[in-house]
Short mmCIF file of C-alpha atoms in Angstrom, two decimals:
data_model
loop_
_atom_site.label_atom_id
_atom_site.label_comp_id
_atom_site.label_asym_id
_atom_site.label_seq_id
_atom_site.Cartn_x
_atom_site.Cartn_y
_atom_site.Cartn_z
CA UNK R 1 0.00 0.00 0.00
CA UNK R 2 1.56 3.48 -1.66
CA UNK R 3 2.60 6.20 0.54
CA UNK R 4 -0.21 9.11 0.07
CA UNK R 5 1.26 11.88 -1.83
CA UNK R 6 1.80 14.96 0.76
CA UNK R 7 -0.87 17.81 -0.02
CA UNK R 8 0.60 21.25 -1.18
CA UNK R 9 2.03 23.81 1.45
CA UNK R 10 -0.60 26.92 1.52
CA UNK R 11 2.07 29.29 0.29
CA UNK R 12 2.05 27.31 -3.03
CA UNK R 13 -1.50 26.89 -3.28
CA UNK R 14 -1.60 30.31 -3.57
CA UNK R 15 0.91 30.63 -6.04
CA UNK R 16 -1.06 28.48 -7.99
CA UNK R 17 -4.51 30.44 -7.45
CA UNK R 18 -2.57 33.34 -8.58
CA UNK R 19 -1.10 31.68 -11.25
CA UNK R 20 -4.79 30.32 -12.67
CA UNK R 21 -5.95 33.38 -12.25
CA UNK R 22 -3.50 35.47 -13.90
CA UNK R 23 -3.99 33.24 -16.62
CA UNK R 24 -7.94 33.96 -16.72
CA UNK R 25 -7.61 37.31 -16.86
CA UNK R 26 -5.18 37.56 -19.50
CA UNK R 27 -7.81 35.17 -21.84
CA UNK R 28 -10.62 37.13 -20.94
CA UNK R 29 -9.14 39.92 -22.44
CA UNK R 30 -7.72 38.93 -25.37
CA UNK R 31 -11.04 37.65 -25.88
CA UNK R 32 -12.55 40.87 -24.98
CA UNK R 33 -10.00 42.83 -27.86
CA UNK R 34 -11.08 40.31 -30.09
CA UNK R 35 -14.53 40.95 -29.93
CA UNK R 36 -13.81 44.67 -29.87
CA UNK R 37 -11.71 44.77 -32.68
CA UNK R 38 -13.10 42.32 -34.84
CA UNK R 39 -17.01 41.83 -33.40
CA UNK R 40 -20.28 43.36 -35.53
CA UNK R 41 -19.84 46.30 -33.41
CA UNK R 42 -15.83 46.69 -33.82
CA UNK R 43 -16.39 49.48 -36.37
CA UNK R 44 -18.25 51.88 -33.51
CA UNK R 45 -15.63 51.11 -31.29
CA UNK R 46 -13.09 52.37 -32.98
CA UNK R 47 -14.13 55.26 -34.84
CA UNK R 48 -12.46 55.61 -38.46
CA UNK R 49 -12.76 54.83 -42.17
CA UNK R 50 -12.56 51.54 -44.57
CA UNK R 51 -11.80 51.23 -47.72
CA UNK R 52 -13.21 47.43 -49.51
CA UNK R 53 -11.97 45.90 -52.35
CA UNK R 54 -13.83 46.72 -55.56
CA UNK R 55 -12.70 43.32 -57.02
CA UNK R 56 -15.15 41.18 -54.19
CA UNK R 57 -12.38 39.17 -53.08
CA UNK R 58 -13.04 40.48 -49.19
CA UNK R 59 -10.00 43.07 -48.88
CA UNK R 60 -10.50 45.61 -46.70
CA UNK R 61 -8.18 48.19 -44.93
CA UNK R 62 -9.69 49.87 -41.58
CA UNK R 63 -7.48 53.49 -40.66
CA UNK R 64 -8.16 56.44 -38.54
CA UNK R 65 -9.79 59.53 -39.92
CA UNK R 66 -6.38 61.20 -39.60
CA UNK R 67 -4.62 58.60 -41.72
CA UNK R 68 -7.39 59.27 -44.30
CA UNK R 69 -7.00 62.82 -44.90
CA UNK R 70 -3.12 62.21 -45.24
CA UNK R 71 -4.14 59.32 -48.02
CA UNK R 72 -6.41 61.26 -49.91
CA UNK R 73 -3.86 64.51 -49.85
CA UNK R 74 -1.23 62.04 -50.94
CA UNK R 75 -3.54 60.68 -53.87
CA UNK R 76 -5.12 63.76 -55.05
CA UNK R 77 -1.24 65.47 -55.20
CA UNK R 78 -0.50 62.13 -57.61
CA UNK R 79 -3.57 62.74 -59.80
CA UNK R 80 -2.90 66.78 -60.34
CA UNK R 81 0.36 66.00 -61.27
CA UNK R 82 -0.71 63.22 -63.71
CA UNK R 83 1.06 60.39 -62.00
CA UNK R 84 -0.92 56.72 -62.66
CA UNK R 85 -2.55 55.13 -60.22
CA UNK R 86 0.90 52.34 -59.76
CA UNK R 87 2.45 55.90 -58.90
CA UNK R 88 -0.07 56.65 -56.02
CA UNK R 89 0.27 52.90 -54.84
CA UNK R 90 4.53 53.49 -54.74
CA UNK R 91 3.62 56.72 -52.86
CA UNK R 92 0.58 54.92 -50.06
CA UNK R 93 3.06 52.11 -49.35
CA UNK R 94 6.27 54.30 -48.60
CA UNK R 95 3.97 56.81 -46.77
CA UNK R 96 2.33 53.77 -44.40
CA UNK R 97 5.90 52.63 -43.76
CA UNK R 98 7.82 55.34 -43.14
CA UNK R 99 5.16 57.32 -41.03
CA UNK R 100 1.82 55.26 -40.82
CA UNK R 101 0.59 57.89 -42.78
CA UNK R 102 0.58 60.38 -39.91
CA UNK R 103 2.45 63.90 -40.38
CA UNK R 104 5.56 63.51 -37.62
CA UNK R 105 7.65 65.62 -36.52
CA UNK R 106 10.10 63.85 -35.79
CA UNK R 107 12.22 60.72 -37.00
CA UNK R 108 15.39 58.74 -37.59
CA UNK R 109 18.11 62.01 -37.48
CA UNK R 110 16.24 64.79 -39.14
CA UNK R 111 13.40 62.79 -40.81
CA UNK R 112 10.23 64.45 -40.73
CA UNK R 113 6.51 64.61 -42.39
CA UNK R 114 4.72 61.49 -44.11
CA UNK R 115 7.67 60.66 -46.09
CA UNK R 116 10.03 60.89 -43.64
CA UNK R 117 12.34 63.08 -45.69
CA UNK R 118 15.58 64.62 -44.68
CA UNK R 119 16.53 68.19 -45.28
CA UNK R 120 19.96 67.59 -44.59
CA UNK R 121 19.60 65.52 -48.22
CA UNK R 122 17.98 68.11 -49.89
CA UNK R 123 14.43 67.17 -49.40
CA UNK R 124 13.49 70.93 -48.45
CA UNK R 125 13.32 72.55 -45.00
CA UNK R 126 11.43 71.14 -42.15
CA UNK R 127 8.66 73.23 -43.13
CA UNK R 128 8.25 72.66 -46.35
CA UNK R 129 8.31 68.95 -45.78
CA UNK R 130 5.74 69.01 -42.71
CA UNK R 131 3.52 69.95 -45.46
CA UNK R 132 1.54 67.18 -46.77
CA UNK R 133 1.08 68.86 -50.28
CA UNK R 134 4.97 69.35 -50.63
CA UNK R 135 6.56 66.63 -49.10
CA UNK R 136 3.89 64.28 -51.68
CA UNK R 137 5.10 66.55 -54.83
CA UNK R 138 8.24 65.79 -53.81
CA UNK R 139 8.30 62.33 -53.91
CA UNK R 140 6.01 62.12 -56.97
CA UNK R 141 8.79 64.34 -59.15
CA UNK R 142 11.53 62.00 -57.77
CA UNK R 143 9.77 58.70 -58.56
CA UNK R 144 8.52 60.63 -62.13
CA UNK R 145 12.80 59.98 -62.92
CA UNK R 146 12.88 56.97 -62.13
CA UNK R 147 13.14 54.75 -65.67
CA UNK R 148 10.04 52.55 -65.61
CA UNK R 149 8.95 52.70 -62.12
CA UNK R 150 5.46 51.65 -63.21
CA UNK R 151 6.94 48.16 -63.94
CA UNK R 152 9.47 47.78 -61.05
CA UNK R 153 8.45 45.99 -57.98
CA UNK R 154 7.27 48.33 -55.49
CA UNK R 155 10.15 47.73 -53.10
CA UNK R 156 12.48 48.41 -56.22
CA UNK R 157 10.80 51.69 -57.04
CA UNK R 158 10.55 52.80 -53.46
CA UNK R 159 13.77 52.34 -52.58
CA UNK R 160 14.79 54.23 -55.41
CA UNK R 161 13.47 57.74 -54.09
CA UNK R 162 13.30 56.56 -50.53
CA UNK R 163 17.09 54.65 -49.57
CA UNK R 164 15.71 53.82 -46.95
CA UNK R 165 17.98 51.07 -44.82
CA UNK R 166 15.16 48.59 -44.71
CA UNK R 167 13.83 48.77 -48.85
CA UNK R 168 12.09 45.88 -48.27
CA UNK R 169 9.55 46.67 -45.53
CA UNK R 170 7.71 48.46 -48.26
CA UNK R 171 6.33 45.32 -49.58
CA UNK R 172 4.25 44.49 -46.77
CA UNK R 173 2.32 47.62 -47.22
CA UNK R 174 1.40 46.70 -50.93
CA UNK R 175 -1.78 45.34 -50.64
CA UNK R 176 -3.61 48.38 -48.30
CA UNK R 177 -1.90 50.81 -50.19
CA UNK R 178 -3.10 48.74 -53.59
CA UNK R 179 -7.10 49.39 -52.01
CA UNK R 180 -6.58 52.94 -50.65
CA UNK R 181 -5.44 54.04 -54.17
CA UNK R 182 -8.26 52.45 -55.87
CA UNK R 183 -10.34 54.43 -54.11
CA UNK R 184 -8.57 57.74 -53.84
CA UNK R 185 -7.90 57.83 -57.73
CA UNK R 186 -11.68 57.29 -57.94
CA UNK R 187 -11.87 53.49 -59.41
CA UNK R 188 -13.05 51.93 -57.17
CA UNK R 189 -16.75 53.59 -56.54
CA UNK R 190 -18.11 53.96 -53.41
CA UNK R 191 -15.38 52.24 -51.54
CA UNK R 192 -14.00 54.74 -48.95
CA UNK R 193 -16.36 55.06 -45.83
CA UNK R 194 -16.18 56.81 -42.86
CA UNK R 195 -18.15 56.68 -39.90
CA UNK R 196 -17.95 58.28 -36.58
CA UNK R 197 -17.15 61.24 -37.77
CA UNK R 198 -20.08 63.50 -36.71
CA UNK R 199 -19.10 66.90 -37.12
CA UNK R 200 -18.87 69.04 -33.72
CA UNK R 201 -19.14 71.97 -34.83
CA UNK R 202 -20.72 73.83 -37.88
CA UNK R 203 -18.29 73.71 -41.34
CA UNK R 204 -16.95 76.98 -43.77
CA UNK R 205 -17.65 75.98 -47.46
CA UNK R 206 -14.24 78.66 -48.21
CA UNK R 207 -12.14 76.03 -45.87
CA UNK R 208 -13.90 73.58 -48.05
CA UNK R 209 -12.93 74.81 -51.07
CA UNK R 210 -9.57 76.50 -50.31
CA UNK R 211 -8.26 72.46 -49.14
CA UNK R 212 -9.69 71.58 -52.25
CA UNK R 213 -7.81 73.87 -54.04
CA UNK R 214 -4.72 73.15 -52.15
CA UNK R 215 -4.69 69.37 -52.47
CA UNK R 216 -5.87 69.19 -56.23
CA UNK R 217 -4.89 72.75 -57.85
CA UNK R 218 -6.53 75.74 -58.69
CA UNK R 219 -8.17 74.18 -61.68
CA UNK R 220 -10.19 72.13 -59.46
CA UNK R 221 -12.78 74.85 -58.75
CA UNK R 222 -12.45 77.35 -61.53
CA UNK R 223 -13.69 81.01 -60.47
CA UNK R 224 -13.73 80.04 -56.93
CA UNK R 225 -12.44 83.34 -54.87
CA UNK R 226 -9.99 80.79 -53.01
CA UNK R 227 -8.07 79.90 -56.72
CA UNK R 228 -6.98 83.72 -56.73
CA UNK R 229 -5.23 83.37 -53.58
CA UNK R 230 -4.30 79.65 -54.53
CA UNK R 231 -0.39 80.93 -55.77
CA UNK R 232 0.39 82.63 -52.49
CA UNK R 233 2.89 80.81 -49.90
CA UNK R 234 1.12 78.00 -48.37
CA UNK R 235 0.63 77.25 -44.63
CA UNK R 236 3.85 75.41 -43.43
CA UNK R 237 1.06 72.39 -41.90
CA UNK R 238 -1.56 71.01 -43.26
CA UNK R 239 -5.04 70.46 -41.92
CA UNK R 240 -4.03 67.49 -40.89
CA UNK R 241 -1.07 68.40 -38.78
CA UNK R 242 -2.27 71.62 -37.73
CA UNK R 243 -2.56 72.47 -33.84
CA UNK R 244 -5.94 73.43 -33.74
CA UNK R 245 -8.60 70.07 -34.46
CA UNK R 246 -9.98 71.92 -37.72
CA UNK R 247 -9.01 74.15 -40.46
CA UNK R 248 -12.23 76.32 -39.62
CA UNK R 249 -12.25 75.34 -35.76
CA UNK R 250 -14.95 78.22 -34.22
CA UNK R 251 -15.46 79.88 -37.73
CA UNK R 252 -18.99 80.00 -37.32
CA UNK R 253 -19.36 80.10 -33.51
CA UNK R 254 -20.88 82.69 -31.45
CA UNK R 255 -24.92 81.51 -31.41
CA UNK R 256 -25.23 81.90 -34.99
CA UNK R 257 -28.19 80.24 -36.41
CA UNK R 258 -27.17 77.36 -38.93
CA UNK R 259 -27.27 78.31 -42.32
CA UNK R 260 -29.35 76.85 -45.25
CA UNK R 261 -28.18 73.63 -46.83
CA UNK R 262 -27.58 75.90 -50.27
CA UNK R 263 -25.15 78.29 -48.53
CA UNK R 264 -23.22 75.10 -47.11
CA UNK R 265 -22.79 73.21 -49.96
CA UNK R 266 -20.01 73.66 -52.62
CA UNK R 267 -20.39 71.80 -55.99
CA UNK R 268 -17.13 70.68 -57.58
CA UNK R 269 -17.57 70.15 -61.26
CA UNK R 270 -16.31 67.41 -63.06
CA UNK R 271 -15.48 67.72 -66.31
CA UNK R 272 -14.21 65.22 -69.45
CA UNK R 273 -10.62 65.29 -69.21
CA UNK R 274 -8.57 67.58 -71.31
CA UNK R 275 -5.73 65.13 -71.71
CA UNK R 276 -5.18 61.50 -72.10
CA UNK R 277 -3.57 61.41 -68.64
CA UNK R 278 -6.79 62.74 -66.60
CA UNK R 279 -9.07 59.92 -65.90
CA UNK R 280 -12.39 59.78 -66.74
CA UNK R 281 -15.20 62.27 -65.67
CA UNK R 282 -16.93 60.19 -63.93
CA UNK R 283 -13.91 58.69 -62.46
CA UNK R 284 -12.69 61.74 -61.38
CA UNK R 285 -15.88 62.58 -59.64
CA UNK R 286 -15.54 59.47 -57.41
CA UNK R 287 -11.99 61.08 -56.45
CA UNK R 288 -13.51 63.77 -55.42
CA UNK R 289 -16.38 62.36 -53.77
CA UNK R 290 -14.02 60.05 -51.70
CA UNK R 291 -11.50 63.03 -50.95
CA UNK R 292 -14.54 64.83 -49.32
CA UNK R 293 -15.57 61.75 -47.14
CA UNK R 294 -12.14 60.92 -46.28
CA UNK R 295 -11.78 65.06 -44.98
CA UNK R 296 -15.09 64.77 -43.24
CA UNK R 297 -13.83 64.90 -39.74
CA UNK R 298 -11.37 68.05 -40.16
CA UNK R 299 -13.75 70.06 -42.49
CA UNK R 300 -16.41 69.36 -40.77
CA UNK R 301 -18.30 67.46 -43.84
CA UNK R 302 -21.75 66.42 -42.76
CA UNK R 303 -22.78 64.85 -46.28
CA UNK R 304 -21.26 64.16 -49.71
CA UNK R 305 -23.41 63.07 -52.74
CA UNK R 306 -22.50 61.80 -56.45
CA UNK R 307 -23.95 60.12 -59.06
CA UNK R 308 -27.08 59.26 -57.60
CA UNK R 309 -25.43 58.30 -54.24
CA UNK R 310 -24.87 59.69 -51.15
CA UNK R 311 -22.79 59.32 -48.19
CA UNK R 312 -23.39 60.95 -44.49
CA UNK R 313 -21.37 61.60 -41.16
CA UNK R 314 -24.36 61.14 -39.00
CA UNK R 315 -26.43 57.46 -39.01
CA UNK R 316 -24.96 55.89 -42.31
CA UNK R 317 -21.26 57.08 -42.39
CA UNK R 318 -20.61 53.28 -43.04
CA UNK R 319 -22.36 52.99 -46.29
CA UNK R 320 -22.81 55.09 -49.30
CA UNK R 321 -26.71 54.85 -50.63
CA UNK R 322 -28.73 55.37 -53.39
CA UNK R 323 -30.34 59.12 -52.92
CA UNK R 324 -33.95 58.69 -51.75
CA UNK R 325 -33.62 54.81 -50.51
CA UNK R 326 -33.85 56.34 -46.61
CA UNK R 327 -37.27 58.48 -46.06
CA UNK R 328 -36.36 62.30 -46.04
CA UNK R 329 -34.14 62.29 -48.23
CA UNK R 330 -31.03 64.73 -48.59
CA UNK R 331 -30.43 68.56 -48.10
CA UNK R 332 -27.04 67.92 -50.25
CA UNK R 333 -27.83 65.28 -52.53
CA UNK R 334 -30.57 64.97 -55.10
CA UNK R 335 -31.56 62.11 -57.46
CA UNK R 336 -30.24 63.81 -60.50
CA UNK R 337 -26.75 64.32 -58.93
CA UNK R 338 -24.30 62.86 -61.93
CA UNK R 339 -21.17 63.26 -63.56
CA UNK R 340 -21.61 67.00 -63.59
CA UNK R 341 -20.64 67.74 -60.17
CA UNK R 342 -19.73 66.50 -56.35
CA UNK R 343 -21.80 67.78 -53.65
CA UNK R 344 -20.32 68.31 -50.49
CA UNK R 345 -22.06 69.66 -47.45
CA UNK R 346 -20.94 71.30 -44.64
CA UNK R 347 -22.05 70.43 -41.13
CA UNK R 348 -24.67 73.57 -39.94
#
């Protein structure tokens, strides 16, 4: 007859408990992220925008609302200077690898902005390269020399203008960049939501337009007062990396009473392109339309409607649908919105 086995001492019966319960705690919330992050209500939890494949294979890429006005600023700067969409893609990838598409001001040395880009290596100075508009130019006119960068891998062509000492992190970054410029070069219709992004305040059609002006050129809004002022020096930041939340943060405080839908809306028009490089009307009115979502929560964007669709901050920032599918309708938006022109609406 066996020897009983001695119990545990207390002090290591409590080491156990601990132990056990340590372990429970970490499980339950992992399991609690999880449901967070990827649960039916993971999108409300963490407020931001998506971009879905256009090809229905699934791909989607979730990012912050800040990320998205530094993506579309990147991509509309590509477009205006009649760089393909493989261009914008190069641009996306380097941008979400060398900054996570977030304006720093700081870096490795002197690195700074999106890009990362050094003025000590003739980049420009700090300023210039903390702004979003600049710092992309730059990088578009130094991939633009690059002998056949359309047909280069994208860690090849990155590297190129980049040298950065890790060329081939860029690859990772293909396939979100791949969707984000799909959608930002207008392609891919309807693809770019945003939700969360209730204005908090009421919006400035002029901050509206001028950031229009400034991303995609003065040509973008022909006879707008902001395109005579468009050649003056630019702000050093963008509206991105500004200090203040918003470009028109208290512009229409003080009690006012909210202005008409008319007065807040500014319709961009969208012409047939002039050239064989400047995509398609109606192409090009999805680029717009997506740029406008994508600067909802800094302009202060309460709804954005084209070509018979519309998208809004507050309810169904998730979705863009048909105008006239919900009851009462839009005060931006109408059913005979086309290829004409991009409504976007200001919050009142």
């Amino acid at each position: 007859m066996g020897v009983p086995e001695p119990s545990p001492s207390r002090p290591l019966r409590r080491r156990r408990l601990f132990r056990y319960g340590a372990a429970l705690t970490v499980s339950c919330a992992l399991a609690g992220y999880l449901v967070v992050r990827f649960g039916p209500d993971a999108h409300h939890a963490r407020p931001g925008c998506e971009v879905v494949s256009a090809d229905d294979d699934g791909a989607t890429y979730f990012f912050g609302a800040d990320q998205a006005v530094n993506a579309a600023t990147i991509a509309a700067v590509g477009t205006s200077h009649g760089m393909p969409e493989r261009a914008v893609t190069i641009a996306l990838a380097t941008a979400l690898q060398e900054s996570g598409l977030r304006n720093l001001d700081h870096g490795d040395r002197d690195s700074v902005g999106l890009f990362q880009q050094r003025p000590s290596q003739g980049w420009g100075t700090v300023a210039q390269i903390m702004d979003p508009v600049y710092s992309a130019g730059k990088f578009y006119e130094r991939l633009g020399k690059v002998d056949g960068y359309a047909s280069l891998p994208l860690t090849v062509a990155a590297q190129k203008v980049q040298r950065s000492a890790f060329p081939d992190a860029y690859a990772k970054h293909e396939p979100d960049a791949a969707l984000l410029a799909a959608a930002l070069t207008g392609r891919a219709e309807a693809s770019l939501t945003c939700e969360s992004t209730v204005p908090e305040g009421p919006g400035d059609p002029s901050a509206v337009r001028a950031a229009l002006i400034r991303d995609f050129g003065a040509r973008v809004l022909p006879g707008a007062p902001e395109a005579k002022t468009a050649g003056k020096k630019r702000r050093a930041t963008s509206v991105a990396g500004s200090a203040s939340p918003s470009p028109v943060a208290g512009t229409l405080a003080g009690g006012r009473a909210a202005a008409p839908a008319r007065a807040r809306t500014v319709v961009v028009p969208v012409a047939e392109p002039r050239t064989a490089k400047e995509p398609k009307a109606r192409q090009r009115g999805w680029e717009l339309a997506q740029w406008a979502v994508a600067h909802a929560s800094v302009l202060r964007i309460s709804e954005v409607g084209y070509a018979g669709r519309e998208w809004r901050a507050s309810g169904t920032g998730h979705t863009w649908r048909e105008v006239g599918a919900e009851r009462g309708g839009s005060a931006g938006a109408k059913k005979e919105d086309g290829p004409e022109g991009v409504r976007i609406v200001t919050a009142p």
